[in-house]
mmCIF file of C-alpha atoms and ligand atoms in Angstrom:
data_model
loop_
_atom_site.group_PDB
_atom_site.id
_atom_site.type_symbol
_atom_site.label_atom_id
_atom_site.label_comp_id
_atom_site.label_asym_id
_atom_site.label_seq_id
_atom_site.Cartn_x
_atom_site.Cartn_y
_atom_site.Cartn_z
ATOM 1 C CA UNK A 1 5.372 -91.526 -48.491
ATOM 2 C CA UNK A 2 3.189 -91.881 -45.124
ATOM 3 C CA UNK A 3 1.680 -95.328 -43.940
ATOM 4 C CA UNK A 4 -1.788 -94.267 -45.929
ATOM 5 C CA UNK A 5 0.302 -92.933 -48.847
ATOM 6 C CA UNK A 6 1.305 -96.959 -49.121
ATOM 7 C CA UNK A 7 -1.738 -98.543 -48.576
ATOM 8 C CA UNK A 8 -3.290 -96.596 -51.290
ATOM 9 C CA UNK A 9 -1.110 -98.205 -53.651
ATOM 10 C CA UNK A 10 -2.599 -101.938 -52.798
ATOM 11 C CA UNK A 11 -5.120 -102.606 -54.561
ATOM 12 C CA UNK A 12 -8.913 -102.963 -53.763
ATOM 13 C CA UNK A 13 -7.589 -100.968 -51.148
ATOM 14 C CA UNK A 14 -9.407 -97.295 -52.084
ATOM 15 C CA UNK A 15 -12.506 -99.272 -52.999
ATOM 16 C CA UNK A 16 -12.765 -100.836 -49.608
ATOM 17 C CA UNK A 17 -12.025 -97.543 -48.155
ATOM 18 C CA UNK A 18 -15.227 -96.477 -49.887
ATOM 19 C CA UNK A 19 -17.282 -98.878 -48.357
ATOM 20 C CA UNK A 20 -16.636 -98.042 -44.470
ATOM 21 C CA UNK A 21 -15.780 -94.471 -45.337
ATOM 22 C CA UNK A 22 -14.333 -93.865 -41.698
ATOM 23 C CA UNK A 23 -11.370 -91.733 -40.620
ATOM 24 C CA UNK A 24 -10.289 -88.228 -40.914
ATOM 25 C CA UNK A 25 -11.985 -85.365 -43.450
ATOM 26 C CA UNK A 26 -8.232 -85.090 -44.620
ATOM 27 C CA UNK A 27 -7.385 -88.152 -45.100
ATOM 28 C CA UNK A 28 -10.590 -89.157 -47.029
ATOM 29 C CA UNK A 29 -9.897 -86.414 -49.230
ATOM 30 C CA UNK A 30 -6.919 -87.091 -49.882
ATOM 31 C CA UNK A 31 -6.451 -90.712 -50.549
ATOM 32 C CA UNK A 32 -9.773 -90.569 -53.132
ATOM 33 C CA UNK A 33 -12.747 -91.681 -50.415
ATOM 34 C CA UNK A 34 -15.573 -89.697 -51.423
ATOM 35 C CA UNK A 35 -17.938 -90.354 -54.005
ATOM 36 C CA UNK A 36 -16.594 -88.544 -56.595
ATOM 37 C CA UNK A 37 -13.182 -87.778 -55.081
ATOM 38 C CA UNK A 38 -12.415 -84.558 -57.240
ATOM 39 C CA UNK A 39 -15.739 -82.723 -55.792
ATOM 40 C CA UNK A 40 -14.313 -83.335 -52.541
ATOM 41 C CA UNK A 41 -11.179 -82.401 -53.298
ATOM 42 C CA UNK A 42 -11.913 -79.339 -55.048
ATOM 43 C CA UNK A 43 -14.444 -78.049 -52.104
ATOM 44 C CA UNK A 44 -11.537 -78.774 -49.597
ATOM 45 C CA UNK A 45 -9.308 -76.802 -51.237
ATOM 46 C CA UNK A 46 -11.990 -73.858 -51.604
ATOM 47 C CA UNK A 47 -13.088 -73.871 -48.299
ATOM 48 C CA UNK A 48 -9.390 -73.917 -46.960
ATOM 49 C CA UNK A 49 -8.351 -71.054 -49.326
ATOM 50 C CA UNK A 50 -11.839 -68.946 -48.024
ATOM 51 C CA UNK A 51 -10.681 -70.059 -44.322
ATOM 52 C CA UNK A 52 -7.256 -68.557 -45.303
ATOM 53 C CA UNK A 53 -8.522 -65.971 -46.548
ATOM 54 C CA UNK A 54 -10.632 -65.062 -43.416
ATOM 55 C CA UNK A 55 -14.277 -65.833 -45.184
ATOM 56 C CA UNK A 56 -17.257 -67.547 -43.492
ATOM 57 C CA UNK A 57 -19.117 -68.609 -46.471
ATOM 58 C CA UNK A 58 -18.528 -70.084 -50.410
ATOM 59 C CA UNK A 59 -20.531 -71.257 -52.948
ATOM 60 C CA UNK A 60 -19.896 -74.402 -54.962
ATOM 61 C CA UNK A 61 -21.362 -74.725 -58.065
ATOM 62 C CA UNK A 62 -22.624 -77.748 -60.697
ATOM 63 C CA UNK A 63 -23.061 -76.641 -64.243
ATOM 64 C CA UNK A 64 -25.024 -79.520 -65.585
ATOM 65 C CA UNK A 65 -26.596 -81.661 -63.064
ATOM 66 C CA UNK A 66 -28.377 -84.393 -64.881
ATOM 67 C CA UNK A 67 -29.517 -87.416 -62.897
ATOM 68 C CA UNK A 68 -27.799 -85.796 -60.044
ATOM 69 C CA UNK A 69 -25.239 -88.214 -58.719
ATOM 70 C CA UNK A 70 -22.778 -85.555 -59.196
ATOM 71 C CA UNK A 71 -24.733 -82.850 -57.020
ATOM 72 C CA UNK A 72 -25.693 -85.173 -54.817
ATOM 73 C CA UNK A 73 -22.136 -86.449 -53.937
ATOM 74 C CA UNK A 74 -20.519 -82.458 -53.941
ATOM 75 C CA UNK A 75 -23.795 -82.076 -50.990
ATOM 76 C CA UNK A 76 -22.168 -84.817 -49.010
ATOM 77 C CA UNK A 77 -18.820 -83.616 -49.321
ATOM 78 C CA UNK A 78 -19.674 -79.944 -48.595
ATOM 79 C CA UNK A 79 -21.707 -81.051 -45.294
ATOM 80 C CA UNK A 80 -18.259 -83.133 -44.188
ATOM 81 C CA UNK A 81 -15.650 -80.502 -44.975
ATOM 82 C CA UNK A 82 -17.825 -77.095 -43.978
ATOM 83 C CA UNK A 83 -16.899 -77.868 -40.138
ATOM 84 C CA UNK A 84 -13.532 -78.997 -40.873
ATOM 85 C CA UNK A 85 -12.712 -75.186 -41.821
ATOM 86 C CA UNK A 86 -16.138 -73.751 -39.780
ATOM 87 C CA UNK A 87 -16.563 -72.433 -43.455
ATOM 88 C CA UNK A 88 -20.238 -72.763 -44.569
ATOM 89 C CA UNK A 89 -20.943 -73.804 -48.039
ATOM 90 C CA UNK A 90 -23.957 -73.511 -50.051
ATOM 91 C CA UNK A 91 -24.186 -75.644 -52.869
ATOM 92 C CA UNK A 92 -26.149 -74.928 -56.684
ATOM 93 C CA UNK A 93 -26.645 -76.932 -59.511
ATOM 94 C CA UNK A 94 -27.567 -75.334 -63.185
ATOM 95 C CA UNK A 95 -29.062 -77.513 -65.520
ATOM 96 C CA UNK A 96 -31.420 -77.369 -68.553
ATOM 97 C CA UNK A 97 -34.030 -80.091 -67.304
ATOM 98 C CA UNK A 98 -34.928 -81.600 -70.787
ATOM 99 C CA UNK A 99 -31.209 -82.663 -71.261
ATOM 100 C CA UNK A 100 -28.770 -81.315 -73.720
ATOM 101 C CA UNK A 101 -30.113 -78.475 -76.062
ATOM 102 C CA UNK A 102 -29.825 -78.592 -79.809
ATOM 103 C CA UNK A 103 -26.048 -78.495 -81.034
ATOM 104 C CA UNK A 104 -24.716 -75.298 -82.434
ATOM 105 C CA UNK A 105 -22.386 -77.268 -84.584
ATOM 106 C CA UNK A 106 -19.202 -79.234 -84.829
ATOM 107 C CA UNK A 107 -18.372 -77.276 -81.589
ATOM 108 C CA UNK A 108 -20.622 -78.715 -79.496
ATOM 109 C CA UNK A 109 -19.247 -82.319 -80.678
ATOM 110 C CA UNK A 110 -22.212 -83.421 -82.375
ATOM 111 C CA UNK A 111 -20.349 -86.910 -83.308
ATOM 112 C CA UNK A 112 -20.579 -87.858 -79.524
ATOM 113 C CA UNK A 113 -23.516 -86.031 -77.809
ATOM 114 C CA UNK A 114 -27.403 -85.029 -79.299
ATOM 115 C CA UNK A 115 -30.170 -83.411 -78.320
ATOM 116 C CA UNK A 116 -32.050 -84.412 -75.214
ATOM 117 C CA UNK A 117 -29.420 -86.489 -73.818
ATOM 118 C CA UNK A 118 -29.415 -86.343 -69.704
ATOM 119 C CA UNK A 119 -32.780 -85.769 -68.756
ATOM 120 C CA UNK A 120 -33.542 -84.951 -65.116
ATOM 121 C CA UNK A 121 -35.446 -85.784 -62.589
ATOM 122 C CA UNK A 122 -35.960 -82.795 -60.872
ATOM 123 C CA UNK A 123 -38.708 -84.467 -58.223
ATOM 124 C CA UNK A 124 -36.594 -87.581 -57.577
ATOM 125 C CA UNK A 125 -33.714 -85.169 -57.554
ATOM 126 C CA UNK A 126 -35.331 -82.605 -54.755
ATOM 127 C CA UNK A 127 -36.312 -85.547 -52.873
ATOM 128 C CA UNK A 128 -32.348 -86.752 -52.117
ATOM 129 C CA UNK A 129 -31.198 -83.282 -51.386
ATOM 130 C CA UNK A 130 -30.886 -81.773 -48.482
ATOM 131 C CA UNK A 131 -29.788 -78.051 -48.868
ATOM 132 C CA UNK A 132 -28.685 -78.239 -52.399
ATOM 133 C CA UNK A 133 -30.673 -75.373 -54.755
ATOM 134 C CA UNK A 134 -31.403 -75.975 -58.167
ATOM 135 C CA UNK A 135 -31.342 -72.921 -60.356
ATOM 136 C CA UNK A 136 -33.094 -74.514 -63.457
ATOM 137 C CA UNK A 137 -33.412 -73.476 -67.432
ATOM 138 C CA UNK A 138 -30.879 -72.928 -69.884
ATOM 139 C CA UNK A 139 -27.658 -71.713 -68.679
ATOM 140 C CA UNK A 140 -27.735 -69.074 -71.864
ATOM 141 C CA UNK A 141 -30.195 -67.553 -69.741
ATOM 142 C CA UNK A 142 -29.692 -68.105 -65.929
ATOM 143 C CA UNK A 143 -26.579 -67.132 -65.311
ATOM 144 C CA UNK A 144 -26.406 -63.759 -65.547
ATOM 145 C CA UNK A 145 -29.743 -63.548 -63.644
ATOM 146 C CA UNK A 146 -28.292 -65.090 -61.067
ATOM 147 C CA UNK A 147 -25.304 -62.914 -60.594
ATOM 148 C CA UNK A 148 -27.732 -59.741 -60.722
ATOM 149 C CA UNK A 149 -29.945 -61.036 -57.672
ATOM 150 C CA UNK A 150 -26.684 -61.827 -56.248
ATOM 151 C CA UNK A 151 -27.288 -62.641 -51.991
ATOM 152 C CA UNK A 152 -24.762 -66.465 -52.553
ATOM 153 C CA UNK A 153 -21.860 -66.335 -51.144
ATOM 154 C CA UNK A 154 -18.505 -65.743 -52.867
ATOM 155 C CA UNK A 155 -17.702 -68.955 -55.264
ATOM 156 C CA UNK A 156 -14.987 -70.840 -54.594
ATOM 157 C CA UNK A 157 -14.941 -74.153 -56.978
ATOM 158 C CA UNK A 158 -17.435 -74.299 -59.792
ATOM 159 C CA UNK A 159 -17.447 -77.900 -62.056
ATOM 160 C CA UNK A 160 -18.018 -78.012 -65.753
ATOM 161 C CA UNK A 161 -20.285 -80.632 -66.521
ATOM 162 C CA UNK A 162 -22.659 -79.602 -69.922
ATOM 163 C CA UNK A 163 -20.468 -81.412 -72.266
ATOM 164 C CA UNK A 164 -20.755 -78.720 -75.218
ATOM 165 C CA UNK A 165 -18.779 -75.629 -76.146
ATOM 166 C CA UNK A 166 -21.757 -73.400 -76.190
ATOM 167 C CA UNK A 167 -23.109 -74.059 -72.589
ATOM 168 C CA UNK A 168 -19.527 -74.173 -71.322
ATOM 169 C CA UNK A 169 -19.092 -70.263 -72.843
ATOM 170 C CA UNK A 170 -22.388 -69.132 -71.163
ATOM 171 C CA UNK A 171 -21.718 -71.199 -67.988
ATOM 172 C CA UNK A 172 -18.283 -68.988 -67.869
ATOM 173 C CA UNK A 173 -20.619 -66.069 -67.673
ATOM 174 C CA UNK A 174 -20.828 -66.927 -64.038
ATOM 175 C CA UNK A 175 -16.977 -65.124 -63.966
ATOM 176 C CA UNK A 176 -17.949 -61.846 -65.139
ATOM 177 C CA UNK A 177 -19.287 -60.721 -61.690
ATOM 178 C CA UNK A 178 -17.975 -58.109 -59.182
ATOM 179 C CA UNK A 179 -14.774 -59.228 -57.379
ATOM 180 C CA UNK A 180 -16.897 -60.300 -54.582
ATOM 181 C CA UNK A 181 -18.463 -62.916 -56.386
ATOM 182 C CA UNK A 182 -15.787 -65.003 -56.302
ATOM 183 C CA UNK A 183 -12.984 -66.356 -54.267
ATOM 184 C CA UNK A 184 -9.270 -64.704 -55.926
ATOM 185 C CA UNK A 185 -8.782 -68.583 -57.383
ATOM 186 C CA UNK A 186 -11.401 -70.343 -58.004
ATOM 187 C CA UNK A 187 -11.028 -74.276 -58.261
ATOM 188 C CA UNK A 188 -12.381 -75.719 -61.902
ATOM 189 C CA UNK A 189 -13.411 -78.770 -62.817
ATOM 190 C CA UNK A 190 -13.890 -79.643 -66.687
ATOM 191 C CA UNK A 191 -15.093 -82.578 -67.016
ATOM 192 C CA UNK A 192 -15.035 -83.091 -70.762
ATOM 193 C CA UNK A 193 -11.537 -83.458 -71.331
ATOM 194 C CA UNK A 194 -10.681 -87.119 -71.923
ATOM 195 C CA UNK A 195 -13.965 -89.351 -72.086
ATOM 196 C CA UNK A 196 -15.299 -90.501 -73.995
ATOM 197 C CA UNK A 197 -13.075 -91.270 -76.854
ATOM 198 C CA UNK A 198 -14.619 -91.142 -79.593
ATOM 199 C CA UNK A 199 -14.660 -87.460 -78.678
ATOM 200 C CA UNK A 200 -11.124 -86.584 -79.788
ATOM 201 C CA UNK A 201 -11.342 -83.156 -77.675
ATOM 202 C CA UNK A 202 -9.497 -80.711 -78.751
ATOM 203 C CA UNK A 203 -8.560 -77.204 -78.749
ATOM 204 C CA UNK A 204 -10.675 -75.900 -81.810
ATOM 205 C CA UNK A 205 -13.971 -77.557 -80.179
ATOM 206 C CA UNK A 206 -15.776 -78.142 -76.522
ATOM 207 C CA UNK A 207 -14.478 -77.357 -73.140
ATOM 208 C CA UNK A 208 -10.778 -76.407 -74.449
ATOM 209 C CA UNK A 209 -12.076 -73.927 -77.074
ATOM 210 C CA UNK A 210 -14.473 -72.191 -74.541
ATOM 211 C CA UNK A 211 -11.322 -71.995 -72.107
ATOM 212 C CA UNK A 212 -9.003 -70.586 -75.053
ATOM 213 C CA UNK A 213 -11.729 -67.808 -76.261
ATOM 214 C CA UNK A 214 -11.865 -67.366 -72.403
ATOM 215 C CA UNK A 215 -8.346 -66.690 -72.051
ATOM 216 C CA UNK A 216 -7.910 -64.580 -75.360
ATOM 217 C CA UNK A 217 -11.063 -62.088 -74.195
ATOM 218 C CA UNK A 218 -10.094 -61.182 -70.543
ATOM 219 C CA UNK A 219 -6.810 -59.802 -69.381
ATOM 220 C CA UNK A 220 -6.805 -59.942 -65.711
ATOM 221 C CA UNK A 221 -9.049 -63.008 -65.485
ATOM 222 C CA UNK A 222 -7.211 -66.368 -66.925
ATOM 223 C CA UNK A 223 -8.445 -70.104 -66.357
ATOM 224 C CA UNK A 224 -5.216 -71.668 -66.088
ATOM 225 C CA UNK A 225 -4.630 -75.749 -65.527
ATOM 226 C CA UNK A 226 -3.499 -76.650 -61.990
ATOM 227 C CA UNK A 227 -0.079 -78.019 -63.167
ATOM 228 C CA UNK A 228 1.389 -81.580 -61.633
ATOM 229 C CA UNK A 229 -1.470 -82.182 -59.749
ATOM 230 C CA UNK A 230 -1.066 -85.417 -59.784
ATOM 231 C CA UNK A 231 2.760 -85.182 -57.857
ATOM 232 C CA UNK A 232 0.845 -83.496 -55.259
ATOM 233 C CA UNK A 233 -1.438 -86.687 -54.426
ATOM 234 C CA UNK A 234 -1.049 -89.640 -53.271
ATOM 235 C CA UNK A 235 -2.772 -91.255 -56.050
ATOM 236 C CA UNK A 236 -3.487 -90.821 -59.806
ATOM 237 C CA UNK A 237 -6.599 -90.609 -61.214
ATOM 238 C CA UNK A 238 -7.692 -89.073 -64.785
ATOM 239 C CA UNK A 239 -9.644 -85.843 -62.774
ATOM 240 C CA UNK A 240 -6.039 -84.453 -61.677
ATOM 241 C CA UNK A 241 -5.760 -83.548 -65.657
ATOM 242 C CA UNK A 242 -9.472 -81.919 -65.333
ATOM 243 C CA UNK A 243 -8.229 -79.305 -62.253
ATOM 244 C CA UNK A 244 -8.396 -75.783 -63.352
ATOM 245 C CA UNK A 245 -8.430 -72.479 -61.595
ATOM 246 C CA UNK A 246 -9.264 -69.246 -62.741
ATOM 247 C CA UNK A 247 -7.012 -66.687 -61.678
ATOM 248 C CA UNK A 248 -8.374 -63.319 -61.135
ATOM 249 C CA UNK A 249 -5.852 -61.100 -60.710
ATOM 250 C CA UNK A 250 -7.455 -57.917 -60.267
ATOM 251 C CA UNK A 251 -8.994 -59.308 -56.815
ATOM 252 C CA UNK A 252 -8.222 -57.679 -53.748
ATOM 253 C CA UNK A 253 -7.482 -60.577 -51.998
ATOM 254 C CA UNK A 254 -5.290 -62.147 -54.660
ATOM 255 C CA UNK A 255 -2.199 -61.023 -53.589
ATOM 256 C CA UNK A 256 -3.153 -61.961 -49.571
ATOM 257 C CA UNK A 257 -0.347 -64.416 -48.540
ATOM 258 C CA UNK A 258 -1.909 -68.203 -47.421
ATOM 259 C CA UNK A 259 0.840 -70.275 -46.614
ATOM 260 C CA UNK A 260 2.701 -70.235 -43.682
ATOM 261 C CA UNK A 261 6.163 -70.830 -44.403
ATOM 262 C CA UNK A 262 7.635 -73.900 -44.051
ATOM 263 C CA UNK A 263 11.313 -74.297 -42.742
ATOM 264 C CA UNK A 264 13.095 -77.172 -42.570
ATOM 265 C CA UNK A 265 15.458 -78.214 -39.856
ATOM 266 C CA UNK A 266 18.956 -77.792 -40.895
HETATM 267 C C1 SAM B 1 -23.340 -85.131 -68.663
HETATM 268 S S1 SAM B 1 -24.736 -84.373 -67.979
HETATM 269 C C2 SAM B 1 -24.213 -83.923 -66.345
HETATM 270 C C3 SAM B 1 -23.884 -85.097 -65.441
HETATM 271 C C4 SAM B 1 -23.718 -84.747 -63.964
HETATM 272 N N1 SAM B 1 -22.735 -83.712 -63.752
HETATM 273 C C5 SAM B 1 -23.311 -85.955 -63.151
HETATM 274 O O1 SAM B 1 -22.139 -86.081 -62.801
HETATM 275 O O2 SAM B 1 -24.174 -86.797 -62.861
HETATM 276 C C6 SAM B 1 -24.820 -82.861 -68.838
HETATM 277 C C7 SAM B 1 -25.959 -81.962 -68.410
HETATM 278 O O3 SAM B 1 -25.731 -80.649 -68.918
HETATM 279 C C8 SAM B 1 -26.977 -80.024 -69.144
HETATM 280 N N2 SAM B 1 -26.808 -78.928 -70.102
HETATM 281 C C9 SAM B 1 -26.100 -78.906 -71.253
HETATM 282 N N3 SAM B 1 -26.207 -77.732 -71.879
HETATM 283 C C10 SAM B 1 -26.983 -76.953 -71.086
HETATM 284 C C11 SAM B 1 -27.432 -75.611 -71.165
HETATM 285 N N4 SAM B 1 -27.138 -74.829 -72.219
HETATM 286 N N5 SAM B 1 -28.175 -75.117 -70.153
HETATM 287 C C12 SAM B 1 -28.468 -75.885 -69.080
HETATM 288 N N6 SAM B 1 -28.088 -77.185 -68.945
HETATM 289 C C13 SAM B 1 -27.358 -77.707 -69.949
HETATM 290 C C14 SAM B 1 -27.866 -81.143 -69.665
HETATM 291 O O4 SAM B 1 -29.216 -80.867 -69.396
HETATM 292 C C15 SAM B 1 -27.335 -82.375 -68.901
HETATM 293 O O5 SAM B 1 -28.166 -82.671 -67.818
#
């Protein structure tokens, strides 16, 4: 483990970090820095992949935007990390407005979340973005509008934020585009996995059922968990068990190699 590696372990040390966020784009992503440190990470990763890749341009997306904390923070870490890779990076957030709609039924964990819960903003919201674009109304209904007027760049990390099973299965509309749409891998975020609870999530209900029935309709398209995330950081933190990508296989650039190898001296 590296000096920083170490120092992350002491603690109050991250949270100081936070405070006088100074220092390398790379190491801030790494060691947790940003306001929500899993945006950041997640838009790093795209942008290097799209960099790889030989791509000027992603989107990253926010399914569920609420208050706006969450957009607000993925802004901030897209305007850092775009010149890092000279990648530019337009950033979207879906949301409803008048908070959650009406439950379908148990699948939608009506024992934890109801109607009208996470109302926006959308004035107070405008007014702390920069560049951000809000593409607003149910997600039942936007999504595939917004693939057909296409003219975004290809997407490259997309987070799951609407807490139900039947927004997450029409947010995962925003897959069934052209190739082009998309980066090969696109980084996933779920963020109803663990919290709260009370929730008991689980496969036959919310964000894990809409992956499943995902999974079980498409055969060259899978959204697979980013496995041992956590041994790849320097630091754990409950988002490593939210990382997802979804593998689409029938890209052209899937198979493009990324890497460049790495020997070590014998
Ligand atoms: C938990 S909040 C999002 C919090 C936000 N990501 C953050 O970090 O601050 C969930 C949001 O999902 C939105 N939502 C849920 N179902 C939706 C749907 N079918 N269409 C559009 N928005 C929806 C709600 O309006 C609500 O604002």
């Amino acid at each position: 483990m590296d000096l920083l590696g170490g120092l992350i372990q002491v603690p109050g040390f991250q949270k100081l970090w936070r405070r006088v966020p100074v220092g390398s784009v790379e190491n801030k992503v790494r060691l947790g820095i940003y306001r929500y440190p899993h945006y950041a990470w997640a838009v790093y990763s795209a942008a290097r992949q799209a960099k790889n890749l030989g791509l000027e341009a992603i989107s990253v997306i926010e399914f569920g935007v609420a208050g706006g904390r969450g957009l607000v923070a993925l802004e901030h870490a897209a305007r850092e990390i775009s010149p890092r890779f000279g990648v530019r990076i337009e950033v979207w957030g879906f949301d409803a407005e008048k908070g959650l709609p009406k439950p379908i039924d148990f699948r939608d964990l009506p024992h934890v979340w109801e109607q009208g819960d996470y109302q926006m903003d959308v004035a107070k919201l405008k007014a702390r973005l920069s560049t951000a674009k809000l593409v607003l109304g149910d997600v039942s209904q936007t999504v595939i509008p917004f693939l057909e007027a296409g003219g975004f760049p290809p997407i490259g990390f997309v987070s799951f934020d609407l807490d139900y099973y039947s927004s997450t299965v029409a947010a995962l509309q925003i897959f069934e585009g052209a190739n082009a749409t998309r980066l090969p891998r696109v980084c996933c975020y779920f963020d109803d996995m663990i919290w709260p609870e009370d929730a008991c999530h689980n496969e036959f209900a919310g964000e894990f059922l809409a992956i499943r029935e995902f999974n079980e309709q498409h055969d060259s398209k899978k959204l697979c968990k980013l496995n041992n995330l956590r041994w790849m950081m320097p630091y754990a933190d409950a988002w490593q068990e939210e990382i997802y990508y979804l593998h689409d296989f029938s890209h052209p650039l899937y198979t493009k190699k990324l890497t460049p190898p790495e020997q070590l001296p014998l």
